[in-house]
Tab-separated table of N, CA, C and O in Angstrom:
chain	number	residue	atom	x	y	z
A	1	MET	N	-0.318	13.951	-19.513
A	1	MET	CA	0.025	13.144	-20.657
A	1	MET	C	-1.038	12.092	-20.865
A	1	MET	O	-1.443	11.418	-19.937
A	2	SER	N	-1.498	11.950	-22.065
A	2	SER	CA	-2.479	10.916	-22.331
A	2	SER	C	-1.769	9.648	-22.758
A	2	SER	O	-0.730	9.674	-23.413
A	3	LEU	N	-2.326	8.549	-22.350
A	3	LEU	CA	-1.774	7.260	-22.727
A	3	LEU	C	-2.369	6.812	-24.046
A	3	LEU	O	-3.535	7.034	-24.313
A	4	ASN	N	-1.553	6.187	-24.859
A	4	ASN	CA	-2.048	5.615	-26.092
A	4	ASN	C	-2.404	4.153	-25.904
A	4	ASN	O	-2.773	3.487	-26.850
A	5	HIS	N	-2.264	3.658	-24.694
A	5	HIS	CA	-2.582	2.282	-24.398
A	5	HIS	C	-3.155	2.186	-22.988
A	5	HIS	O	-3.105	3.146	-22.223
A	6	SER	N	-3.681	1.014	-22.641
A	6	SER	CA	-4.346	0.827	-21.349
A	6	SER	C	-3.332	0.798	-20.208
A	6	SER	O	-2.127	0.607	-20.429
A	7	LEU	N	-3.833	0.934	-18.995
A	7	LEU	CA	-2.962	0.852	-17.822
A	7	LEU	C	-2.349	-0.540	-17.708
A	7	LEU	O	-1.205	-0.683	-17.283
A	8	GLU	N	-3.096	-1.564	-18.105
A	8	GLU	CA	-2.581	-2.931	-18.079
A	8	GLU	C	-1.398	-3.067	-19.048
A	8	GLU	O	-0.360	-3.639	-18.702
A	9	THR	N	-1.551	-2.531	-20.250
A	9	THR	CA	-0.465	-2.568	-21.228
A	9	THR	C	0.728	-1.779	-20.723
A	9	THR	O	1.879	-2.210	-20.867
A	10	GLN	N	0.488	-0.616	-20.119
A	10	GLN	CA	1.567	0.200	-19.544
A	10	GLN	C	2.356	-0.616	-18.523
A	10	GLN	O	3.578	-0.643	-18.557
A	11	SER	N	1.653	-1.290	-17.640
A	11	SER	CA	2.315	-2.098	-16.613
A	11	SER	C	3.154	-3.210	-17.223
A	11	SER	O	4.282	-3.471	-16.779
A	12	LYS	N	2.617	-3.861	-18.240
A	12	LYS	CA	3.353	-4.950	-18.893
A	12	LYS	C	4.594	-4.424	-19.615
A	12	LYS	O	5.654	-5.043	-19.568
A	13	LEU	N	4.453	-3.296	-20.302
A	13	LEU	CA	5.601	-2.710	-20.992
A	13	LEU	C	6.703	-2.341	-20.003
A	13	LEU	O	7.876	-2.655	-20.213
A	14	ILE	N	6.327	-1.679	-18.911
A	14	ILE	CA	7.305	-1.236	-17.914
A	14	ILE	C	8.002	-2.440	-17.272
A	14	ILE	O	9.208	-2.407	-17.037
A	15	ALA	N	7.260	-3.502	-17.020
A	15	ALA	CA	7.859	-4.703	-16.423
A	15	ALA	C	8.902	-5.325	-17.347
A	15	ALA	O	9.892	-5.907	-16.883
A	16	ARG	N	8.732	-5.174	-18.664
A	16	ARG	CA	9.649	-5.780	-19.634
A	16	ARG	C	10.811	-4.871	-20.042
A	16	ARG	O	11.727	-5.320	-20.726
A	17	VAL	N	10.774	-3.615	-19.659
A	17	VAL	CA	11.801	-2.655	-20.083
A	17	VAL	C	13.224	-3.158	-19.826
A	17	VAL	O	14.047	-3.153	-20.742
A	18	PRO	N	13.566	-3.613	-18.616
A	18	PRO	CA	14.954	-4.043	-18.388
A	18	PRO	C	15.375	-5.210	-19.294
A	18	PRO	O	16.503	-5.226	-19.799
A	19	ASP	N	14.487	-6.166	-19.505
A	19	ASP	CA	14.828	-7.319	-20.350
A	19	ASP	C	14.953	-6.934	-21.819
A	19	ASP	O	15.845	-7.389	-22.516
A	20	ILE	N	14.057	-6.090	-22.291
A	20	ILE	CA	14.031	-5.710	-23.701
A	20	ILE	C	15.155	-4.728	-24.037
A	20	ILE	O	15.786	-4.834	-25.079
A	21	THR	N	15.400	-3.780	-23.136
A	21	THR	CA	16.350	-2.701	-23.438
A	21	THR	C	17.738	-2.921	-22.845
A	21	THR	O	18.691	-2.258	-23.256
A	22	GLY	N	17.831	-3.774	-21.833
A	22	GLY	CA	19.117	-3.970	-21.162
A	22	GLY	C	19.447	-2.882	-20.162
A	22	GLY	O	20.550	-2.844	-19.627
A	23	ARG	N	18.489	-1.995	-19.913
A	23	ARG	CA	18.698	-0.890	-18.957
A	23	ARG	C	17.508	-0.824	-18.007
A	23	ARG	O	16.375	-0.999	-18.410
A	24	ALA	N	17.787	-0.529	-16.743
A	24	ALA	CA	16.737	-0.374	-15.739
A	24	ALA	C	16.058	0.989	-15.894
A	24	ALA	O	16.630	1.916	-16.480
A	25	LEU	N	14.868	1.105	-15.345
A	25	LEU	CA	14.125	2.368	-15.445
A	25	LEU	C	14.902	3.578	-14.928
A	25	LEU	O	14.888	4.621	-15.585
A	26	PRO	N	15.586	3.492	-13.776
A	26	PRO	CA	16.346	4.673	-13.330
A	26	PRO	C	17.361	5.160	-14.362
A	26	PRO	O	17.578	6.368	-14.485
A	27	GLU	N	17.943	4.242	-15.115
A	27	GLU	CA	18.882	4.650	-16.169
A	27	GLU	C	18.153	5.402	-17.278
A	27	GLU	O	18.681	6.387	-17.812
A	28	TRP	N	16.966	4.931	-17.631
A	28	TRP	CA	16.179	5.628	-18.659
A	28	TRP	C	15.725	6.992	-18.146
A	28	TRP	O	15.726	7.968	-18.893
A	29	PHE	N	15.350	7.053	-16.874
A	29	PHE	CA	14.929	8.339	-16.301
A	29	PHE	C	16.091	9.335	-16.349
A	29	PHE	O	15.888	10.512	-16.654
A	30	GLN	N	17.296	8.861	-16.069
A	30	GLN	CA	18.468	9.735	-16.118
A	30	GLN	C	18.731	10.198	-17.550
A	30	GLN	O	19.082	11.360	-17.785
A	31	ALA	N	18.551	9.302	-18.516
A	31	ALA	CA	18.729	9.680	-19.924
A	31	ALA	C	17.735	10.770	-20.309
A	31	ALA	O	18.087	11.729	-21.010
A	32	ILE	N	16.503	10.646	-19.844
A	32	ILE	CA	15.486	11.668	-20.130
A	32	ILE	C	15.867	12.982	-19.462
A	32	ILE	O	15.802	14.048	-20.076
A	33	ASP	N	16.270	12.914	-18.192
A	33	ASP	CA	16.654	14.130	-17.454
A	33	ASP	C	17.854	14.829	-18.099
A	33	ASP	O	17.937	16.049	-18.094
A	34	ASN	N	18.779	14.055	-18.652
A	34	ASN	CA	19.984	14.619	-19.261
A	34	ASN	C	19.810	14.946	-20.737
A	34	ASN	O	20.692	15.561	-21.337
A	35	GLY	N	18.691	14.544	-21.310
A	35	GLY	CA	18.450	14.779	-22.731
A	35	GLY	C	17.923	16.181	-23.004
A	35	GLY	O	17.892	17.036	-22.106
A	36	PRO	N	17.488	16.410	-24.228
A	36	PRO	CA	16.951	17.719	-24.600
A	36	PRO	C	15.730	18.095	-23.765
A	36	PRO	O	14.992	17.225	-23.308
A	37	SER	N	15.529	19.366	-23.585
A	37	SER	CA	14.426	19.869	-22.761
A	37	SER	C	13.155	20.066	-23.593
A	37	SER	O	12.762	21.189	-23.882
A	38	PHE	N	12.542	18.965	-23.972
A	38	PHE	CA	11.280	19.047	-24.699
A	38	PHE	C	10.152	19.324	-23.718
A	38	PHE	O	10.155	18.827	-22.598
A	39	LEU	N	9.183	20.105	-24.144
A	39	LEU	CA	8.043	20.406	-23.291
A	39	LEU	C	6.985	19.316	-23.351
A	39	LEU	O	6.308	19.048	-22.367
A	40	ARG	N	6.841	18.697	-24.497
A	40	ARG	CA	5.775	17.711	-24.683
A	40	ARG	C	6.296	16.289	-24.513
A	40	ARG	O	7.394	15.962	-24.947
A	41	CYS	N	5.466	15.456	-23.893
A	41	CYS	CA	5.849	14.065	-23.658
A	41	CYS	C	6.055	13.312	-24.962
A	41	CYS	O	6.961	12.480	-25.051
A	42	ASP	N	5.229	13.590	-25.960
A	42	ASP	CA	5.389	12.869	-27.225
A	42	ASP	C	6.710	13.228	-27.899
A	42	ASP	O	7.324	12.393	-28.566
A	43	GLU	N	7.189	14.453	-27.701
A	43	GLU	CA	8.499	14.843	-28.237
A	43	GLU	C	9.619	14.078	-27.525
A	43	GLU	O	10.569	13.630	-28.163
A	44	ARG	N	9.478	13.927	-26.203
A	44	ARG	CA	10.465	13.163	-25.447
A	44	ARG	C	10.473	11.705	-25.870
A	44	ARG	O	11.534	11.096	-26.014
A	45	ALA	N	9.284	11.137	-26.089
A	45	ALA	CA	9.190	9.735	-26.516
A	45	ALA	C	9.806	9.546	-27.896
A	45	ALA	O	10.529	8.569	-28.135
A	46	THR	N	9.555	10.472	-28.805
A	46	THR	CA	10.133	10.377	-30.144
A	46	THR	C	11.650	10.483	-30.071
A	46	THR	O	12.368	9.711	-30.721
A	47	TRP	N	12.164	11.418	-29.277
A	47	TRP	CA	13.603	11.552	-29.114
A	47	TRP	C	14.199	10.268	-28.528
A	47	TRP	O	15.217	9.768	-29.018
A	48	LEU	N	13.567	9.748	-27.487
A	48	LEU	CA	14.068	8.539	-26.839
A	48	LEU	C	14.100	7.371	-27.826
A	48	LEU	O	15.091	6.634	-27.891
A	49	ALA	N	13.047	7.217	-28.599
A	49	ALA	CA	12.988	6.144	-29.593
A	49	ALA	C	14.078	6.327	-30.649
A	49	ALA	O	14.797	5.374	-30.979
A	50	ASP	N	14.201	7.520	-31.169
A	50	ASP	CA	15.195	7.787	-32.219
A	50	ASP	C	16.630	7.693	-31.706
A	50	ASP	O	17.486	7.099	-32.354
A	51	GLU	N	16.877	8.268	-30.561
A	51	GLU	CA	18.237	8.335	-30.022
A	51	GLU	C	18.743	6.978	-29.523
A	51	GLU	O	19.923	6.682	-29.623
A	52	HIS	N	17.827	6.168	-28.987
A	52	HIS	CA	18.247	4.923	-28.343
A	52	HIS	C	17.727	3.662	-29.030
A	52	HIS	O	17.877	2.563	-28.499
A	53	GLY	N	17.079	3.817	-30.178
A	53	GLY	CA	16.637	2.669	-30.950
A	53	GLY	C	15.499	1.873	-30.330
A	53	GLY	O	15.391	0.677	-30.551
A	54	LEU	N	14.666	2.544	-29.550
A	54	LEU	CA	13.513	1.877	-28.941
A	54	LEU	C	12.306	1.944	-29.867
A	54	LEU	O	12.221	2.841	-30.699
A	55	THR	N	11.379	1.029	-29.665
A	55	THR	CA	10.102	1.182	-30.357
A	55	THR	C	9.354	2.332	-29.693
A	55	THR	O	9.618	2.666	-28.527
A	56	HIS	N	8.427	2.924	-30.423
A	56	HIS	CA	7.689	4.051	-29.859
A	56	HIS	C	6.877	3.622	-28.638
A	56	HIS	O	6.732	4.387	-27.685
A	57	GLY	N	6.375	2.396	-28.647
A	57	GLY	CA	5.586	1.909	-27.503
A	57	GLY	C	6.390	1.895	-26.216
A	57	GLY	O	5.922	2.362	-25.170
A	58	TYR	N	7.600	1.350	-26.274
A	58	TYR	CA	8.448	1.328	-25.079
A	58	TYR	C	8.907	2.729	-24.702
A	58	TYR	O	8.929	3.080	-23.523
A	59	ALA	N	9.252	3.534	-25.680
A	59	ALA	CA	9.683	4.901	-25.390
A	59	ALA	C	8.563	5.689	-24.713
A	59	ALA	O	8.797	6.379	-23.713
A	60	ALA	N	7.351	5.571	-25.228
A	60	ALA	CA	6.210	6.281	-24.634
A	60	ALA	C	5.927	5.778	-23.225
A	60	ALA	O	5.622	6.565	-22.324
A	61	ALA	N	6.042	4.467	-23.015
A	61	ALA	CA	5.805	3.906	-21.681
A	61	ALA	C	6.847	4.416	-20.689
A	61	ALA	O	6.515	4.760	-19.549
A	62	ILE	N	8.110	4.483	-21.112
A	62	ILE	CA	9.176	4.980	-20.241
A	62	ILE	C	8.949	6.450	-19.909
A	62	ILE	O	9.057	6.863	-18.746
A	63	VAL	N	8.596	7.254	-20.890
A	63	VAL	CA	8.342	8.680	-20.657
A	63	VAL	C	7.153	8.860	-19.722
A	63	VAL	O	7.198	9.683	-18.803
A	64	HIS	N	6.105	8.095	-19.934
A	64	HIS	CA	4.930	8.192	-19.060
A	64	HIS	C	5.299	7.829	-17.620
A	64	HIS	O	4.906	8.524	-16.675
A	65	GLU	N	6.067	6.770	-17.453
A	65	GLU	CA	6.483	6.346	-16.110
A	65	GLU	C	7.386	7.404	-15.476
A	65	GLU	O	7.286	7.694	-14.286
A	66	HIS	N	8.256	8.001	-16.272
A	66	HIS	CA	9.122	9.080	-15.789
A	66	HIS	C	8.283	10.246	-15.277
A	66	HIS	O	8.549	10.792	-14.199
A	67	GLU	N	7.267	10.626	-16.031
A	67	GLU	CA	6.383	11.725	-15.611
A	67	GLU	C	5.649	11.382	-14.323
A	67	GLU	O	5.515	12.219	-13.430
A	68	ARG	N	5.178	10.146	-14.230
A	68	ARG	CA	4.461	9.706	-13.028
A	68	ARG	C	5.377	9.771	-11.809
A	68	ARG	O	4.995	10.292	-10.760
A	69	HIS	N	6.596	9.296	-11.939
A	69	HIS	CA	7.554	9.329	-10.827
A	69	HIS	C	7.969	10.758	-10.500
A	69	HIS	O	8.137	11.100	-9.331
A	70	ARG	N	8.131	11.574	-11.511
A	70	ARG	CA	8.514	12.975	-11.300
A	70	ARG	C	7.443	13.720	-10.507
A	70	ARG	O	7.744	14.486	-9.607
A	71	ARG	N	6.179	13.464	-10.835
A	71	ARG	CA	5.079	14.120	-10.114
A	71	ARG	C	5.033	13.695	-8.655
A	71	ARG	O	4.755	14.513	-7.789
A	72	THR	N	5.290	12.414	-8.373
A	72	THR	CA	5.205	11.935	-6.994
A	72	THR	C	6.374	12.425	-6.147
A	72	THR	O	6.260	12.467	-4.931
A	73	ARG	N	7.496	12.805	-6.787
A	73	ARG	CA	8.640	13.328	-6.036
A	73	ARG	C	8.310	14.646	-5.351
A	73	ARG	O	8.895	15.006	-4.349
A	74	TYR	N	7.370	15.381	-5.934
A	74	TYR	CA	7.087	16.728	-5.421
A	74	TYR	C	5.839	16.785	-4.540
A	74	TYR	O	5.410	17.853	-4.170
A	75	LEU	N	5.287	15.633	-4.201
A	75	LEU	CA	4.103	15.631	-3.326
A	75	LEU	C	4.464	15.658	-1.873
A	75	LEU	O	5.454	15.371	-1.400
């Protein structure tokens, strides 16, 4: 997945997710896991933004973080 923003911006967005959204990252990861089975990350981000009223920036950051955590689970 390519990032549309810098790693610094990604870190700042992820740090603010609980305050901005009212939900912790594990809750968002569960929503992604239980949501539609999109193959592309941008499709997941669009769904997350539309379904949960997030801005695309936060949705993309959450999806990217989910992918990063998912990859490390299998190492």
